[in-house]
Amino acid sequence: LEKVESGLSKIGLVAVHPHEHGKGIGSFLMSCAERAAFLNESHTIEVVTQESNTAAMALYRKSGFDIKSKTYIYHYWNNDTI
């Protein structure tokens, strides 16, 4: 969790080893982040993930987060070889 400006903290990454899924660890980590944000006097927390990451989306929704915005990022791979 990083406090980026007054009243705003951002979560960079939440990860739980696949063997530990379903044990409440992700929810615990989110609770810890919320507590840290509160102690940092942040009233807003932002987290970024890919919409296709259904496990992360479910965790964040379960934790009370909503989608604020969507950004579409397109990648270009040049497959030409010289």
PDB file of C-alpha atoms in Angstrom:
ATOM      1  CA  LEU A   1       0.000   0.000   0.000  1.00  0.00           C
ATOM      2  CA  GLU A   2       1.356   3.384  -0.980  1.00  0.00           C
ATOM      3  CA  LYS A   3      -0.023   6.750   0.045  1.00  0.00           C
ATOM      4  CA  VAL A   4       0.242   8.736  -3.191  1.00  0.00           C
ATOM      5  CA  GLU A   5      -1.475  11.951  -2.151  1.00  0.00           C
ATOM      6  CA  SER A   6      -3.595  13.355   0.618  1.00  0.00           C
ATOM      7  CA  GLY A   7      -6.523  11.037   1.192  1.00  0.00           C
ATOM      8  CA  LEU A   8      -5.495   8.476  -1.466  1.00  0.00           C
ATOM      9  CA  SER A   9      -3.610   5.196  -1.162  1.00  0.00           C
ATOM     10  CA  LYS A  10      -2.937   2.672  -3.922  1.00  0.00           C
ATOM     11  CA  ILE A  11      -2.479  -1.068  -3.723  1.00  0.00           C
ATOM     12  CA  GLY A  12       0.260  -2.194  -6.083  1.00  0.00           C
ATOM     13  CA  LEU A  13      -0.196  -5.951  -6.004  1.00  0.00           C
ATOM     14  CA  VAL A  14      -2.016  -8.571  -3.965  1.00  0.00           C
ATOM     15  CA  ALA A  15      -0.906 -12.148  -4.532  1.00  0.00           C
ATOM     16  CA  VAL A  16      -1.584 -15.457  -2.837  1.00  0.00           C
ATOM     17  CA  HIS A  17       0.154 -18.672  -3.842  1.00  0.00           C
ATOM     18  CA  PRO A  18      -2.258 -20.960  -5.720  1.00  0.00           C
ATOM     19  CA  HIS A  19      -1.848 -23.695  -3.082  1.00  0.00           C
ATOM     20  CA  GLU A  20      -3.178 -21.228  -0.495  1.00  0.00           C
ATOM     21  CA  HIS A  21      -6.256 -20.050  -2.414  1.00  0.00           C
ATOM     22  CA  GLY A  22      -9.581 -20.367  -0.646  1.00  0.00           C
ATOM     23  CA  LYS A  23      -8.141 -19.936   2.848  1.00  0.00           C
ATOM     24  CA  GLY A  24      -9.110 -16.283   3.341  1.00  0.00           C
ATOM     25  CA  ILE A  25      -5.566 -14.982   2.939  1.00  0.00           C
ATOM     26  CA  GLY A  26      -6.500 -12.534   0.172  1.00  0.00           C
ATOM     27  CA  SER A  27      -9.343 -11.132   2.274  1.00  0.00           C
ATOM     28  CA  PHE A  28      -6.977 -10.830   5.231  1.00  0.00           C
ATOM     29  CA  LEU A  29      -4.434  -8.948   3.106  1.00  0.00           C
ATOM     30  CA  MET A  30      -7.159  -6.594   1.870  1.00  0.00           C
ATOM     31  CA  SER A  31      -8.245  -5.948   5.460  1.00  0.00           C
ATOM     32  CA  CYS A  32      -4.642  -5.136   6.371  1.00  0.00           C
ATOM     33  CA  ALA A  33      -4.397  -2.727   3.431  1.00  0.00           C
ATOM     34  CA  GLU A  34      -7.641  -1.030   4.459  1.00  0.00           C
ATOM     35  CA  ARG A  35      -6.368  -0.649   8.020  1.00  0.00           C
ATOM     36  CA  ALA A  36      -3.042   0.778   6.793  1.00  0.00           C
ATOM     37  CA  ALA A  37      -4.913   3.250   4.569  1.00  0.00           C
ATOM     38  CA  PHE A  38      -7.035   4.329   7.524  1.00  0.00           C
ATOM     39  CA  LEU A  39      -3.910   4.868   9.628  1.00  0.00           C
ATOM     40  CA  ASN A  40      -2.438   6.899   6.740  1.00  0.00           C
ATOM     41  CA  GLU A  41      -5.581   9.052   6.813  1.00  0.00           C
ATOM     42  CA  SER A  42      -6.577   7.883   3.331  1.00  0.00           C
ATOM     43  CA  HIS A  43     -10.282   7.806   2.607  1.00  0.00           C
ATOM     44  CA  THR A  44      -9.828   6.319  -0.869  1.00  0.00           C
ATOM     45  CA  ILE A  45      -7.971   3.195  -1.971  1.00  0.00           C
ATOM     46  CA  GLU A  46      -7.299   2.351  -5.607  1.00  0.00           C
ATOM     47  CA  VAL A  47      -6.163  -0.972  -6.995  1.00  0.00           C
ATOM     48  CA  VAL A  48      -5.457  -1.906 -10.603  1.00  0.00           C
ATOM     49  CA  THR A  49      -5.919  -5.313 -12.185  1.00  0.00           C
ATOM     50  CA  GLN A  50      -6.836  -6.872 -15.488  1.00  0.00           C
ATOM     51  CA  GLU A  51     -10.552  -7.465 -15.923  1.00  0.00           C
ATOM     52  CA  SER A  52      -9.759 -10.973 -17.148  1.00  0.00           C
ATOM     53  CA  ASN A  53      -8.203 -11.763 -13.748  1.00  0.00           C
ATOM     54  CA  THR A  54     -11.460 -13.100 -12.355  1.00  0.00           C
ATOM     55  CA  ALA A  55      -9.961 -14.183  -9.027  1.00  0.00           C
ATOM     56  CA  ALA A  56      -8.641 -10.680  -8.335  1.00  0.00           C
ATOM     57  CA  MET A  57     -11.881  -9.076  -9.501  1.00  0.00           C
ATOM     58  CA  ALA A  58     -13.870 -11.335  -7.162  1.00  0.00           C
ATOM     59  CA  LEU A  59     -11.573 -10.540  -4.228  1.00  0.00           C
ATOM     60  CA  TYR A  60     -11.790  -6.797  -4.792  1.00  0.00           C
ATOM     61  CA  ARG A  61     -15.568  -6.880  -5.196  1.00  0.00           C
ATOM     62  CA  LYS A  62     -15.894  -9.017  -2.066  1.00  0.00           C
ATOM     63  CA  SER A  63     -13.794  -6.392  -0.274  1.00  0.00           C
ATOM     64  CA  GLY A  64     -16.223  -3.651  -1.339  1.00  0.00           C
ATOM     65  CA  PHE A  65     -14.357  -2.213  -4.307  1.00  0.00           C
ATOM     66  CA  ASP A  66     -16.114  -1.057  -7.473  1.00  0.00           C
ATOM     67  CA  ILE A  67     -14.809  -0.388 -10.962  1.00  0.00           C
ATOM     68  CA  LYS A  68     -13.908   3.279 -11.176  1.00  0.00           C
ATOM     69  CA  SER A  69     -12.617   3.281 -14.726  1.00  0.00           C
ATOM     70  CA  LYS A  70     -11.381   1.052 -17.508  1.00  0.00           C
ATOM     71  CA  THR A  71      -8.293   1.633 -19.587  1.00  0.00           C
ATOM     72  CA  TYR A  72      -7.674  -0.336 -22.724  1.00  0.00           C
ATOM     73  CA  ILE A  73      -4.027  -0.987 -23.462  1.00  0.00           C
ATOM     74  CA  TYR A  74      -3.063  -2.380 -26.818  1.00  0.00           C
ATOM     75  CA  HIS A  75       0.270  -4.006 -27.531  1.00  0.00           C
ATOM     76  CA  TYR A  76       1.960  -4.219 -30.885  1.00  0.00           C
ATOM     77  CA  TRP A  77       4.390  -7.002 -31.603  1.00  0.00           C
ATOM     78  CA  ASN A  78       6.404  -6.690 -34.762  1.00  0.00           C
ATOM     79  CA  ASN A  79       6.934 -10.241 -35.940  1.00  0.00           C
ATOM     80  CA  ASP A  80       9.086  -9.212 -38.878  1.00  0.00           C
ATOM     81  CA  THR A  81      12.598 -10.584 -38.684  1.00  0.00           C
ATOM     82  CA  ILE A  82      15.465  -9.189 -40.645  1.00  0.00           C
TER      83      ILE A  82
END
